[in-house]
Every structure is written in structure tokens, then in C-alpha cells.
Amino acid sequence: MIDKNDKSAIIRMFHVHKNYGSKKALININLDVSKNEFIFITGPSGAGKSTLMKLLYLGEPVSEGQILIDGMNLSRIARKRIPLLRRKLGIIFQDYKLIPTKTVFDNVALVLEAMGKKRRFIRKKVNSVLRMVGMEKRFNALPQSLSGGEQQRIAVARAVVGMPKIILADEPTGSLDPESAGAVFDLLKGFHARGGTLLIATHDQELIRKTGCRAIHLKEGRQVSK
Amino acid sequence: MIFFFKRAFQDIRTNKFLNTVTIITIFLSILIVSALVLFFLNTNDYMNSWKKGIRIIAYLKPDIVEANLVDIKNKIQGLYGVAEAEFISKEEAMKRLREQMKRQSSLLDGLKENPLPDAFEIRLAGRSSNIENIENMAVQLESLPEIDDVEYGRKWIGRFVKLFDLFRLTGYAMSGIFFMAAVFIVVNTIRLVIYSRREEIEIMRLVGATDRFIKAPFYIEGIIQGALGGIIGLAVLFAAFLYIATNVEYGLSSGLLHVRFFSLRLSGTIILCSMLVGWLGCFISLRQFLKE
Ligand SMILES: Nc1ncnc2c1ncn2[C@@H]1O[C@H](COP(=O)(O)OP(=O)(O)OP(=O)(O)O)[C@@H](O)[C@H]1O
Ligand SMILES: [Mg+2]
């Protein structure tokens, strides 16, 4: 009975629809992402890339269909267990979503604090992740004093610090110059190399061509084959 | 736990304005309620000492023989609410009258015979000295065959006690209303705090924080605010009390009016109550907020 493909799928979407009121943002999405896969979601602006991500971290409920992530059925999940789902995920938001009143260090540390990690561990881990994104010197800065690219690197640091199984990255290199984009991308590749599953939403075709990984194309909310 | 305290203090520092508003709200409510309580505490003290002074005088019929006195005394003391019955012979009564009249007491010398009756002076047990009990007792005393007449300040005691009860009831109601108003205002200021931080809360949830993790610092904040508001309220009340008490006692300069402040235990209870206000305010507004 054990289906090899089934066993290795960490994200499964069955006939997923998403409506915002009468606006159909996603129409009949079917998608399997296997463990340790590196997959792109592409499509023009407004195609529904961010919406698809939102469904995966329960930022929005699905209108129709089913989503399974690492054995959890998102339409059946109890409210209390939503944090558990989100701890499996490292999310890089398109608009970063850094807490403006907290320092860079505290923003990143928050993930580990919410997990109940020890302070010593948190300090070591956060410092090492900030070093990886090249922001260790700015640990005490507030987000609004950083450039867009710097904020994005903090968002990446926060996404990887909790050692999630899956990273959902919405335009992770969107506002970076080629050099820091390359650095962030290397960081994500490193995460993939350590066994993580990576889902990147982008309209950067160059990036996709370079890696040669699978890409899902969206157009006006539908999956299209290219 | 230390971590949550750290976060709570950090939050208080970053939200100085709203936190100050909350503390001031709690402070004013505690000040008003505890001022009321203090006032009633003292007037109640005063009432009680006054009630203790209430005496019922039961005059005996003139033909009572001395041998029966012990028997009558026992009967009286057997009545509900009687603390003590003291026999006042007519000679004793005359002596007291003379003392009271002082100079004019020579007027009494003209009397051939002592016109005063023998009597029992009855003191009431502390608890039972409400007006119904006094009236009941008077009726029971009058029904004893040996007793001729019963005397006590019937009308004005009744009026006074009823007025005071009404007064006290109003006080309770006002305290209750102020307590609820305090909770209501705290709920709303904390709702403002939460509202100003909804983005932060939303982000915390998105990175996997549980509701408990998000709420804990708010509760600590609420309790700290309650404690601070309560302590400041009591301190201000105490200062006002000292000022008024010294002036009042000096002005009246009679041991008659002795005012007191809350006992340590009652002060503690008031601070606990104000912490409860802070906690309750948080609880209500957080429950509404985190539900959606
Ligand atoms: N909260 C919302 N309410 C109503 N409509 C929404 C909402 N969020 C997104 N939409 C609509 O759904 C569609 C898909 O939006 P989405 O943000 O997923 O696009 P996207 O592919 O991420 O675009 P971009 O590349 O610009 O980020 C858009 O037409 C958008 O207007
Ligand atoms: Mg988007």
C-alpha cells in the first residue's frame, strides 16, 4: 500500500481554490512537493503566488480543497496546533513583516523564544545566523533604520533560525542588489543542502534558469504548463 | 518566566503613554473606592462604639422584694442579646442624680421620700444592637410581671440607625460601581494597547508563537499596572488621611473621635484587588482580541 511518491511528499495540495469575496485568486491547484525539493512558484504580478504561500502557512483559509503539510491536514487542524505547523515553516514574507519596535536581534530571537529555547542557546544561534546574512554588526538596530535589502536579510535570518523543515520564500531576493541577492540565495541553497524543503515565489526567470529546478507557473490563479 | 517579565517591562517602556493612562485610571479608581471604604470603616467604628453605649433601663414595680432580685436579673440576662444587667437601687439612682445635678442637688434634700424606682440597667451584646433587636428586647422586658416600664431612645435610635444603613448601602453600591468602571476603563485602555500592537502580535503568531506566549507579558503588565495604581492610590489616600486626621483630631480635641487607617492586611487586600482589576482588564480585552 505504501506509495513511494506519497511517502516523500511533504506538501500536498488537492483541488485547492481560494476566493477573496467574488475574486478568484487561485483556481484548482494540485501540487505535490517532495521532501528536500527545491521548487519555484512563478507568474506575473497578481497571479496568486503570495496567496498560495498564505494558504500554506494558514494566513488565509482555503475556500475549497485540501492541503496536507508534513502529515497535518490544514482544514482540520485545531486552533491550538497552528503554532506547531508554523514552527515547521520558515517564512520570508514579501513585505518582510519585521516588528518595528524590536531590534534586529530581538526580531530574529523571537522565533526561538516562542519555541521556549534557552537564552544561551538563543544568543549563540541568533549571532551565528546574523553572521551568515552579514548583519551581525547591526544586531542592535531597529528595522526602520535599515535599507530594504538589509531588512530582507533579517527576514531571511529569521526564517532559517528555527531550523524549519520547509522554507516558504516570497520574493526573497526581490529588493536586493545582485551581490547580496547571491549571498541570500547561497544561504537558501545551504538550507536545501542540509535537507530542507524550499518553496520560492519569484518572477525572476533568470534565477529559475540558473538553478534548473522545477517551477510551477501561475497565471490569473491557474496552474499553466509552460 | 524571567523572560516574560523582561518582555513585560520592555513593553511598558515602549508603550509609556498608554501604560501611564492605565496606571492613572487604576490609581484614581482605587483612590475613590478606598476613600469610601475608609470613610465607612471609620463611621462604622464610631457607630459601633455609640451603639455599645446604648442602655435600656427597665424600671421595677415598687413592690418588688429584695429576695426576688437575683431571680429577675437571671430572667433578664436570659433574654437574647443582653450582655449584662446591672441592678440600680433607688438609693443608687438618687446618688447619681445628685452627682448630675451638682449644686442644685440641695433641691433634692427637700424630698421626704425617694421617688425613684429600682431599676435594671441593661447593656446590649455588641452584635445584637440593631434596632429590631432593641425593640424586641423592650417588648420582652415589658412583658415580665415585675417590670413596670422600659425606657430607651426609641424614635431617634431607629431613625439614626436606618439613616446610617441607607448611607452604608449607598457606599457599597458606589464602591461596586467604581470597581466596575475601573475594570471597564482598564479593558479599554488595554484594548488600545493591544490595538496599537496588533501588527506585532500578528507577526508573533505567524512565526509560531502560541497564544499563551503572546498573552503572558500582557498579564504581567496588567498585574504590574494594577499593583502600581493600587500602591499609589493607597499612598495618596494615606497622605490625605494623615493631613485630615491630624486636623480633625486636633480640632475636636476630644477622645470622642478616633480615626484609623486600613490595617496592613486590608491594605494588602486592596492592592490585591487592584492587581485583580489589572488582570481582569487584560483577560477581557485579550479574550476578545485573540478570538477572531
Ligand atoms: N486580502 C485580499 N483581498 C482581496 N483580494 C486579494 C487579497 N490578497 C490578494 N488579493 C488578490 O488576489 C490576487 C493574487 O494576489 P497575490 O498577492 O497572490 O499575487 P502575487 O502573485 O503574489 O503578485 P505579486 O507578484 O505582485 O506579489 C490579486 O488579484 C490580488 O488583488
Ligand atoms: Mg506576491
JSON list of C-alpha atoms in Angstrom, two decimals, chain A residues 27-213:
[
{"chain": "A", "resi": 27, "resn": "ILE", "atom": "CA", "xyz": [-8.34, 28.02, -9.15]},
{"chain": "A", "resi": 28, "resn": "ASN", "atom": "CA", "xyz": [-7.93, 24.26, -8.82]},
{"chain": "A", "resi": 29, "resn": "ILE", "atom": "CA", "xyz": [-4.32, 24.00, -7.73]},
{"chain": "A", "resi": 30, "resn": "ASN", "atom": "CA", "xyz": [-2.88, 20.47, -7.47]},
{"chain": "A", "resi": 31, "resn": "LEU", "atom": "CA", "xyz": [0.65, 20.24, -6.24]},
{"chain": "A", "resi": 32, "resn": "ASP", "atom": "CA", "xyz": [2.95, 17.73, -4.56]},
{"chain": "A", "resi": 33, "resn": "VAL", "atom": "CA", "xyz": [6.23, 18.93, -3.15]},
{"chain": "A", "resi": 34, "resn": "SER", "atom": "CA", "xyz": [8.52, 16.15, -2.03]},
{"chain": "A", "resi": 35, "resn": "LYS", "atom": "CA", "xyz": [10.90, 16.26, 0.88]},
{"chain": "A", "resi": 36, "resn": "ASN", "atom": "CA", "xyz": [14.08, 18.18, 0.18]},
{"chain": "A", "resi": 37, "resn": "GLU", "atom": "CA", "xyz": [12.71, 19.55, -3.08]},
{"chain": "A", "resi": 38, "resn": "PHE", "atom": "CA", "xyz": [13.71, 22.98, -4.39]},
{"chain": "A", "resi": 39, "resn": "ILE", "atom": "CA", "xyz": [10.70, 24.38, -6.20]},
{"chain": "A", "resi": 40, "resn": "PHE", "atom": "CA", "xyz": [9.75, 27.72, -7.69]},
{"chain": "A", "resi": 41, "resn": "ILE", "atom": "CA", "xyz": [6.34, 29.34, -7.98]},
{"chain": "A", "resi": 42, "resn": "THR", "atom": "CA", "xyz": [6.36, 31.89, -10.75]},
{"chain": "A", "resi": 43, "resn": "GLY", "atom": "CA", "xyz": [3.95, 34.03, -12.63]},
{"chain": "A", "resi": 44, "resn": "PRO", "atom": "CA", "xyz": [3.20, 37.66, -13.30]},
{"chain": "A", "resi": 45, "resn": "SER", "atom": "CA", "xyz": [2.14, 40.11, -10.64]},
{"chain": "A", "resi": 46, "resn": "GLY", "atom": "CA", "xyz": [-1.31, 39.28, -9.30]},
{"chain": "A", "resi": 47, "resn": "ALA", "atom": "CA", "xyz": [-1.11, 35.65, -10.46]},
{"chain": "A", "resi": 48, "resn": "GLY", "atom": "CA", "xyz": [-1.62, 34.33, -6.94]},
{"chain": "A", "resi": 49, "resn": "LYS", "atom": "CA", "xyz": [1.90, 33.43, -5.76]},
{"chain": "A", "resi": 50, "resn": "SER", "atom": "CA", "xyz": [1.63, 35.15, -2.39]},
{"chain": "A", "resi": 51, "resn": "THR", "atom": "CA", "xyz": [-1.88, 33.79, -1.96]},
{"chain": "A", "resi": 52, "resn": "LEU", "atom": "CA", "xyz": [-0.61, 30.25, -2.42]},
{"chain": "A", "resi": 53, "resn": "MET", "atom": "CA", "xyz": [2.01, 30.86, 0.26]},
{"chain": "A", "resi": 54, "resn": "LYS", "atom": "CA", "xyz": [-0.59, 32.31, 2.60]},
{"chain": "A", "resi": 55, "resn": "LEU", "atom": "CA", "xyz": [-2.69, 29.17, 2.30]},
{"chain": "A", "resi": 56, "resn": "LEU", "atom": "CA", "xyz": [0.32, 27.06, 3.24]},
{"chain": "A", "resi": 57, "resn": "TYR", "atom": "CA", "xyz": [1.01, 28.91, 6.50]},
{"chain": "A", "resi": 58, "resn": "LEU", "atom": "CA", "xyz": [-2.71, 29.39, 7.24]},
{"chain": "A", "resi": 59, "resn": "GLY", "atom": "CA", "xyz": [-2.51, 33.13, 6.82]},
{"chain": "A", "resi": 60, "resn": "GLU", "atom": "CA", "xyz": [-5.76, 32.57, 4.93]},
{"chain": "A", "resi": 61, "resn": "PRO", "atom": "CA", "xyz": [-8.15, 29.60, 4.94]},
{"chain": "A", "resi": 62, "resn": "VAL", "atom": "CA", "xyz": [-8.70, 27.65, 1.72]},
{"chain": "A", "resi": 63, "resn": "SER", "atom": "CA", "xyz": [-12.07, 28.14, 0.09]},
{"chain": "A", "resi": 64, "resn": "GLU", "atom": "CA", "xyz": [-12.19, 24.64, -1.33]},
{"chain": "A", "resi": 65, "resn": "GLY", "atom": "CA", "xyz": [-9.91, 21.58, -1.49]},
{"chain": "A", "resi": 66, "resn": "GLN", "atom": "CA", "xyz": [-7.36, 20.13, 0.91]},
{"chain": "A", "resi": 67, "resn": "ILE", "atom": "CA", "xyz": [-3.79, 20.90, 1.90]},
{"chain": "A", "resi": 68, "resn": "LEU", "atom": "CA", "xyz": [-1.53, 18.47, 3.76]},
{"chain": "A", "resi": 69, "resn": "ILE", "atom": "CA", "xyz": [1.77, 19.59, 5.21]},
{"chain": "A", "resi": 70, "resn": "ASP", "atom": "CA", "xyz": [4.03, 17.03, 6.86]},
{"chain": "A", "resi": 71, "resn": "GLY", "atom": "CA", "xyz": [1.05, 14.92, 7.81]},
{"chain": "A", "resi": 72, "resn": "MET", "atom": "CA", "xyz": [-1.13, 17.81, 9.07]},
{"chain": "A", "resi": 73, "resn": "ASN", "atom": "CA", "xyz": [-4.40, 18.47, 7.31]},
{"chain": "A", "resi": 74, "resn": "LEU", "atom": "CA", "xyz": [-4.72, 22.22, 7.30]},
{"chain": "A", "resi": 75, "resn": "SER", "atom": "CA", "xyz": [-8.50, 22.28, 7.05]},
{"chain": "A", "resi": 76, "resn": "ARG", "atom": "CA", "xyz": [-8.82, 20.05, 10.10]},
{"chain": "A", "resi": 77, "resn": "ILE", "atom": "CA", "xyz": [-6.07, 21.45, 12.26]},
{"chain": "A", "resi": 78, "resn": "ALA", "atom": "CA", "xyz": [-7.10, 22.57, 15.75]},
{"chain": "A", "resi": 79, "resn": "ARG", "atom": "CA", "xyz": [-6.52, 26.24, 16.51]},
{"chain": "A", "resi": 80, "resn": "LYS", "atom": "CA", "xyz": [-4.15, 25.32, 19.26]},
{"chain": "A", "resi": 81, "resn": "ARG", "atom": "CA", "xyz": [-1.89, 23.39, 16.90]},
{"chain": "A", "resi": 82, "resn": "ILE", "atom": "CA", "xyz": [-1.45, 26.15, 14.33]},
{"chain": "A", "resi": 83, "resn": "PRO", "atom": "CA", "xyz": [1.77, 27.33, 16.06]},
{"chain": "A", "resi": 84, "resn": "LEU", "atom": "CA", "xyz": [3.14, 23.80, 15.66]},
{"chain": "A", "resi": 85, "resn": "LEU", "atom": "CA", "xyz": [2.50, 23.96, 11.92]},
{"chain": "A", "resi": 86, "resn": "ARG", "atom": "CA", "xyz": [4.16, 27.36, 11.69]},
{"chain": "A", "resi": 87, "resn": "ARG", "atom": "CA", "xyz": [7.23, 26.13, 13.50]},
{"chain": "A", "resi": 88, "resn": "LYS", "atom": "CA", "xyz": [7.75, 23.59, 10.75]},
{"chain": "A", "resi": 89, "resn": "LEU", "atom": "CA", "xyz": [7.87, 26.53, 8.35]},
{"chain": "A", "resi": 90, "resn": "GLY", "atom": "CA", "xyz": [10.34, 29.33, 7.93]},
{"chain": "A", "resi": 91, "resn": "ILE", "atom": "CA", "xyz": [8.54, 32.14, 6.17]},
{"chain": "A", "resi": 92, "resn": "ILE", "atom": "CA", "xyz": [10.12, 35.00, 4.28]},
{"chain": "A", "resi": 93, "resn": "PHE", "atom": "CA", "xyz": [7.31, 37.47, 3.66]},
{"chain": "A", "resi": 94, "resn": "GLN", "atom": "CA", "xyz": [7.18, 39.64, 0.61]},
{"chain": "A", "resi": 95, "resn": "ASP", "atom": "CA", "xyz": [6.83, 42.67, 2.93]},
{"chain": "A", "resi": 96, "resn": "TYR", "atom": "CA", "xyz": [9.34, 41.20, 5.47]},
{"chain": "A", "resi": 97, "resn": "LYS", "atom": "CA", "xyz": [6.99, 41.66, 8.45]},
{"chain": "A", "resi": 98, "resn": "LEU", "atom": "CA", "xyz": [9.67, 42.68, 10.94]},
{"chain": "A", "resi": 99, "resn": "ILE", "atom": "CA", "xyz": [8.46, 44.04, 14.26]},
{"chain": "A", "resi": 100, "resn": "PRO", "atom": "CA", "xyz": [9.29, 47.76, 14.12]},
{"chain": "A", "resi": 101, "resn": "THR", "atom": "CA", "xyz": [9.70, 48.22, 17.89]},
{"chain": "A", "resi": 102, "resn": "LYS", "atom": "CA", "xyz": [12.17, 45.36, 18.31]},
{"chain": "A", "resi": 103, "resn": "THR", "atom": "CA", "xyz": [15.84, 45.31, 17.46]},
{"chain": "A", "resi": 104, "resn": "VAL", "atom": "CA", "xyz": [17.28, 43.12, 14.72]},
{"chain": "A", "resi": 105, "resn": "PHE", "atom": "CA", "xyz": [18.48, 40.68, 17.35]},
{"chain": "A", "resi": 106, "resn": "ASP", "atom": "CA", "xyz": [15.10, 40.51, 19.12]},
{"chain": "A", "resi": 107, "resn": "ASN", "atom": "CA", "xyz": [13.24, 40.07, 15.85]},
{"chain": "A", "resi": 108, "resn": "VAL", "atom": "CA", "xyz": [15.29, 37.01, 14.99]},
{"chain": "A", "resi": 109, "resn": "ALA", "atom": "CA", "xyz": [15.40, 35.72, 18.56]},
{"chain": "A", "resi": 110, "resn": "LEU", "atom": "CA", "xyz": [11.60, 35.84, 18.81]},
{"chain": "A", "resi": 111, "resn": "VAL", "atom": "CA", "xyz": [11.25, 32.59, 16.85]},
{"chain": "A", "resi": 112, "resn": "LEU", "atom": "CA", "xyz": [13.43, 30.70, 19.30]},
{"chain": "A", "resi": 113, "resn": "GLU", "atom": "CA", "xyz": [11.87, 32.39, 22.34]},
{"chain": "A", "resi": 114, "resn": "ALA", "atom": "CA", "xyz": [8.44, 31.28, 21.17]},
{"chain": "A", "resi": 115, "resn": "MET", "atom": "CA", "xyz": [9.82, 27.74, 20.98]},
{"chain": "A", "resi": 116, "resn": "GLY", "atom": "CA", "xyz": [10.97, 28.04, 24.59]},
{"chain": "A", "resi": 117, "resn": "LYS", "atom": "CA", "xyz": [14.68, 27.70, 23.89]},
{"chain": "A", "resi": 118, "resn": "LYS", "atom": "CA", "xyz": [17.30, 28.54, 26.50]},
{"chain": "A", "resi": 119, "resn": "ARG", "atom": "CA", "xyz": [18.75, 32.07, 26.49]},
{"chain": "A", "resi": 120, "resn": "ARG", "atom": "CA", "xyz": [22.32, 30.95, 26.00]},
{"chain": "A", "resi": 121, "resn": "PHE", "atom": "CA", "xyz": [21.36, 28.86, 23.01]},
{"chain": "A", "resi": 122, "resn": "ILE", "atom": "CA", "xyz": [19.32, 31.73, 21.56]},
{"chain": "A", "resi": 123, "resn": "ARG", "atom": "CA", "xyz": [22.18, 34.18, 21.82]},
{"chain": "A", "resi": 124, "resn": "LYS", "atom": "CA", "xyz": [24.64, 31.84, 20.13]},
{"chain": "A", "resi": 125, "resn": "LYS", "atom": "CA", "xyz": [22.26, 30.77, 17.40]},
{"chain": "A", "resi": 126, "resn": "VAL", "atom": "CA", "xyz": [20.99, 34.24, 16.55]},
{"chain": "A", "resi": 127, "resn": "ASN", "atom": "CA", "xyz": [24.50, 35.64, 16.39]},
{"chain": "A", "resi": 128, "resn": "SER", "atom": "CA", "xyz": [25.63, 32.90, 14.06]},
{"chain": "A", "resi": 129, "resn": "VAL", "atom": "CA", "xyz": [22.63, 33.35, 11.75]},
{"chain": "A", "resi": 130, "resn": "LEU", "atom": "CA", "xyz": [23.14, 37.13, 11.66]},
{"chain": "A", "resi": 131, "resn": "ARG", "atom": "CA", "xyz": [26.73, 36.49, 10.69]},
{"chain": "A", "resi": 132, "resn": "MET", "atom": "CA", "xyz": [25.56, 34.25, 7.88]},
{"chain": "A", "resi": 133, "resn": "VAL", "atom": "CA", "xyz": [23.45, 37.06, 6.39]},
{"chain": "A", "resi": 134, "resn": "GLY", "atom": "CA", "xyz": [26.18, 39.60, 7.07]},
{"chain": "A", "resi": 135, "resn": "MET", "atom": "CA", "xyz": [24.14, 41.63, 9.56]},
{"chain": "A", "resi": 136, "resn": "GLU", "atom": "CA", "xyz": [25.96, 40.79, 12.79]},
{"chain": "A", "resi": 137, "resn": "LYS", "atom": "CA", "xyz": [27.12, 44.38, 13.22]},
{"chain": "A", "resi": 138, "resn": "ARG", "atom": "CA", "xyz": [23.59, 45.75, 13.09]},
{"chain": "A", "resi": 139, "resn": "PHE", "atom": "CA", "xyz": [22.13, 43.46, 15.77]},
{"chain": "A", "resi": 140, "resn": "ASN", "atom": "CA", "xyz": [21.05, 46.40, 17.89]},
{"chain": "A", "resi": 141, "resn": "ALA", "atom": "CA", "xyz": [19.45, 48.42, 15.10]},
{"chain": "A", "resi": 142, "resn": "LEU", "atom": "CA", "xyz": [15.72, 48.91, 14.66]},
{"chain": "A", "resi": 143, "resn": "PRO", "atom": "CA", "xyz": [14.24, 47.70, 11.34]},
{"chain": "A", "resi": 144, "resn": "GLN", "atom": "CA", "xyz": [13.27, 51.17, 10.10]},
{"chain": "A", "resi": 145, "resn": "SER", "atom": "CA", "xyz": [16.91, 52.26, 10.24]},
{"chain": "A", "resi": 146, "resn": "LEU", "atom": "CA", "xyz": [17.83, 49.53, 7.74]},
{"chain": "A", "resi": 147, "resn": "SER", "atom": "CA", "xyz": [17.63, 49.59, 3.96]},
{"chain": "A", "resi": 148, "resn": "GLY", "atom": "CA", "xyz": [15.11, 47.36, 2.18]},
{"chain": "A", "resi": 149, "resn": "GLY", "atom": "CA", "xyz": [17.81, 44.87, 1.29]},
{"chain": "A", "resi": 150, "resn": "GLU", "atom": "CA", "xyz": [19.08, 44.75, 4.86]},
{"chain": "A", "resi": 151, "resn": "GLN", "atom": "CA", "xyz": [15.58, 44.19, 6.16]},
{"chain": "A", "resi": 152, "resn": "GLN", "atom": "CA", "xyz": [15.16, 41.37, 3.71]},
{"chain": "A", "resi": 153, "resn": "ARG", "atom": "CA", "xyz": [18.32, 39.73, 5.01]},
{"chain": "A", "resi": 154, "resn": "ILE", "atom": "CA", "xyz": [16.94, 39.94, 8.55]},
{"chain": "A", "resi": 155, "resn": "ALA", "atom": "CA", "xyz": [13.74, 38.33, 7.29]},
{"chain": "A", "resi": 156, "resn": "VAL", "atom": "CA", "xyz": [15.84, 35.51, 5.83]},
{"chain": "A", "resi": 157, "resn": "ALA", "atom": "CA", "xyz": [17.75, 35.15, 9.08]},
{"chain": "A", "resi": 158, "resn": "ARG", "atom": "CA", "xyz": [14.50, 34.89, 11.00]},
{"chain": "A", "resi": 159, "resn": "ALA", "atom": "CA", "xyz": [13.18, 32.26, 8.59]},
{"chain": "A", "resi": 160, "resn": "VAL", "atom": "CA", "xyz": [16.18, 29.96, 8.98]},
{"chain": "A", "resi": 161, "resn": "VAL", "atom": "CA", "xyz": [16.97, 30.44, 12.66]},
{"chain": "A", "resi": 162, "resn": "GLY", "atom": "CA", "xyz": [14.37, 27.97, 13.91]},
{"chain": "A", "resi": 163, "resn": "MET", "atom": "CA", "xyz": [15.70, 25.17, 11.67]},
{"chain": "A", "resi": 164, "resn": "PRO", "atom": "CA", "xyz": [12.36, 24.59, 9.96]},
{"chain": "A", "resi": 165, "resn": "LYS", "atom": "CA", "xyz": [11.60, 21.67, 7.68]},
{"chain": "A", "resi": 166, "resn": "ILE", "atom": "CA", "xyz": [10.25, 23.90, 4.96]},
{"chain": "A", "resi": 167, "resn": "ILE", "atom": "CA", "xyz": [11.08, 27.42, 3.88]},
{"chain": "A", "resi": 168, "resn": "LEU", "atom": "CA", "xyz": [8.43, 29.48, 2.13]},
{"chain": "A", "resi": 169, "resn": "ALA", "atom": "CA", "xyz": [10.16, 32.42, 0.49]},
{"chain": "A", "resi": 170, "resn": "ASP", "atom": "CA", "xyz": [8.09, 35.14, -1.18]},
{"chain": "A", "resi": 171, "resn": "GLU", "atom": "CA", "xyz": [10.42, 37.12, -3.44]},
{"chain": "A", "resi": 172, "resn": "PRO", "atom": "CA", "xyz": [13.42, 36.59, -1.14]},
{"chain": "A", "resi": 173, "resn": "THR", "atom": "CA", "xyz": [15.78, 38.42, -3.44]},
{"chain": "A", "resi": 174, "resn": "GLY", "atom": "CA", "xyz": [13.25, 40.93, -4.70]},
{"chain": "A", "resi": 175, "resn": "SER", "atom": "CA", "xyz": [14.87, 44.09, -3.38]},
{"chain": "A", "resi": 176, "resn": "LEU", "atom": "CA", "xyz": [18.50, 43.04, -3.28]},
{"chain": "A", "resi": 177, "resn": "ASP", "atom": "CA", "xyz": [21.40, 44.06, -5.47]},
{"chain": "A", "resi": 178, "resn": "PRO", "atom": "CA", "xyz": [22.90, 41.14, -7.38]},
{"chain": "A", "resi": 179, "resn": "GLU", "atom": "CA", "xyz": [25.68, 40.66, -4.85]},
{"chain": "A", "resi": 180, "resn": "SER", "atom": "CA", "xyz": [23.51, 40.39, -1.72]},
{"chain": "A", "resi": 181, "resn": "ALA", "atom": "CA", "xyz": [20.90, 38.51, -3.75]},
{"chain": "A", "resi": 182, "resn": "GLY", "atom": "CA", "xyz": [23.59, 35.98, -4.49]},
{"chain": "A", "resi": 183, "resn": "ALA", "atom": "CA", "xyz": [24.52, 35.80, -0.78]},
{"chain": "A", "resi": 184, "resn": "VAL", "atom": "CA", "xyz": [20.92, 35.25, 0.28]},
{"chain": "A", "resi": 185, "resn": "PHE", "atom": "CA", "xyz": [20.43, 32.69, -2.43]},
{"chain": "A", "resi": 186, "resn": "ASP", "atom": "CA", "xyz": [23.54, 30.82, -1.29]},
{"chain": "A", "resi": 187, "resn": "LEU", "atom": "CA", "xyz": [22.09, 30.81, 2.20]},
{"chain": "A", "resi": 188, "resn": "LEU", "atom": "CA", "xyz": [18.87, 29.24, 0.94]},
{"chain": "A", "resi": 189, "resn": "LYS", "atom": "CA", "xyz": [20.84, 26.71, -1.09]},
{"chain": "A", "resi": 190, "resn": "GLY", "atom": "CA", "xyz": [22.73, 25.83, 2.05]},
{"chain": "A", "resi": 191, "resn": "PHE", "atom": "CA", "xyz": [19.43, 25.22, 3.80]},
{"chain": "A", "resi": 192, "resn": "HIS", "atom": "CA", "xyz": [18.42, 22.95, 0.93]},
{"chain": "A", "resi": 193, "resn": "ALA", "atom": "CA", "xyz": [21.73, 21.11, 1.06]},
{"chain": "A", "resi": 194, "resn": "ARG", "atom": "CA", "xyz": [21.11, 20.31, 4.75]},
{"chain": "A", "resi": 195, "resn": "GLY", "atom": "CA", "xyz": [17.90, 18.53, 3.81]},
{"chain": "A", "resi": 196, "resn": "GLY", "atom": "CA", "xyz": [15.36, 21.35, 3.93]},
{"chain": "A", "resi": 197, "resn": "THR", "atom": "CA", "xyz": [12.48, 21.77, 1.51]},
{"chain": "A", "resi": 198, "resn": "LEU", "atom": "CA", "xyz": [12.38, 25.08, -0.31]},
{"chain": "A", "resi": 199, "resn": "LEU", "atom": "CA", "xyz": [9.46, 26.85, -1.98]},
{"chain": "A", "resi": 200, "resn": "ILE", "atom": "CA", "xyz": [10.35, 30.15, -3.62]},
{"chain": "A", "resi": 201, "resn": "ALA", "atom": "CA", "xyz": [7.87, 32.53, -5.19]},
{"chain": "A", "resi": 202, "resn": "THR", "atom": "CA", "xyz": [9.52, 34.80, -7.70]},
{"chain": "A", "resi": 203, "resn": "HIS", "atom": "CA", "xyz": [9.15, 36.32, -11.11]},
{"chain": "A", "resi": 204, "resn": "ASP", "atom": "CA", "xyz": [12.89, 36.26, -11.63]},
{"chain": "A", "resi": 205, "resn": "GLN", "atom": "CA", "xyz": [13.13, 33.88, -14.62]},
{"chain": "A", "resi": 206, "resn": "GLU", "atom": "CA", "xyz": [16.93, 34.18, -14.57]},
{"chain": "A", "resi": 207, "resn": "LEU", "atom": "CA", "xyz": [17.07, 32.64, -11.12]},
{"chain": "A", "resi": 208, "resn": "ILE", "atom": "CA", "xyz": [15.00, 29.67, -12.25]},
{"chain": "A", "resi": 209, "resn": "ARG", "atom": "CA", "xyz": [17.04, 29.08, -15.36]},
{"chain": "A", "resi": 210, "resn": "LYS", "atom": "CA", "xyz": [20.27, 29.16, -13.32]},
{"chain": "A", "resi": 211, "resn": "THR", "atom": "CA", "xyz": [19.18, 26.51, -10.87]},
{"chain": "A", "resi": 212, "resn": "GLY", "atom": "CA", "xyz": [17.28, 24.31, -13.31]},
{"chain": "A", "resi": 213, "resn": "CYS", "atom": "CA", "xyz": [14.81, 23.33, -10.60]}
]
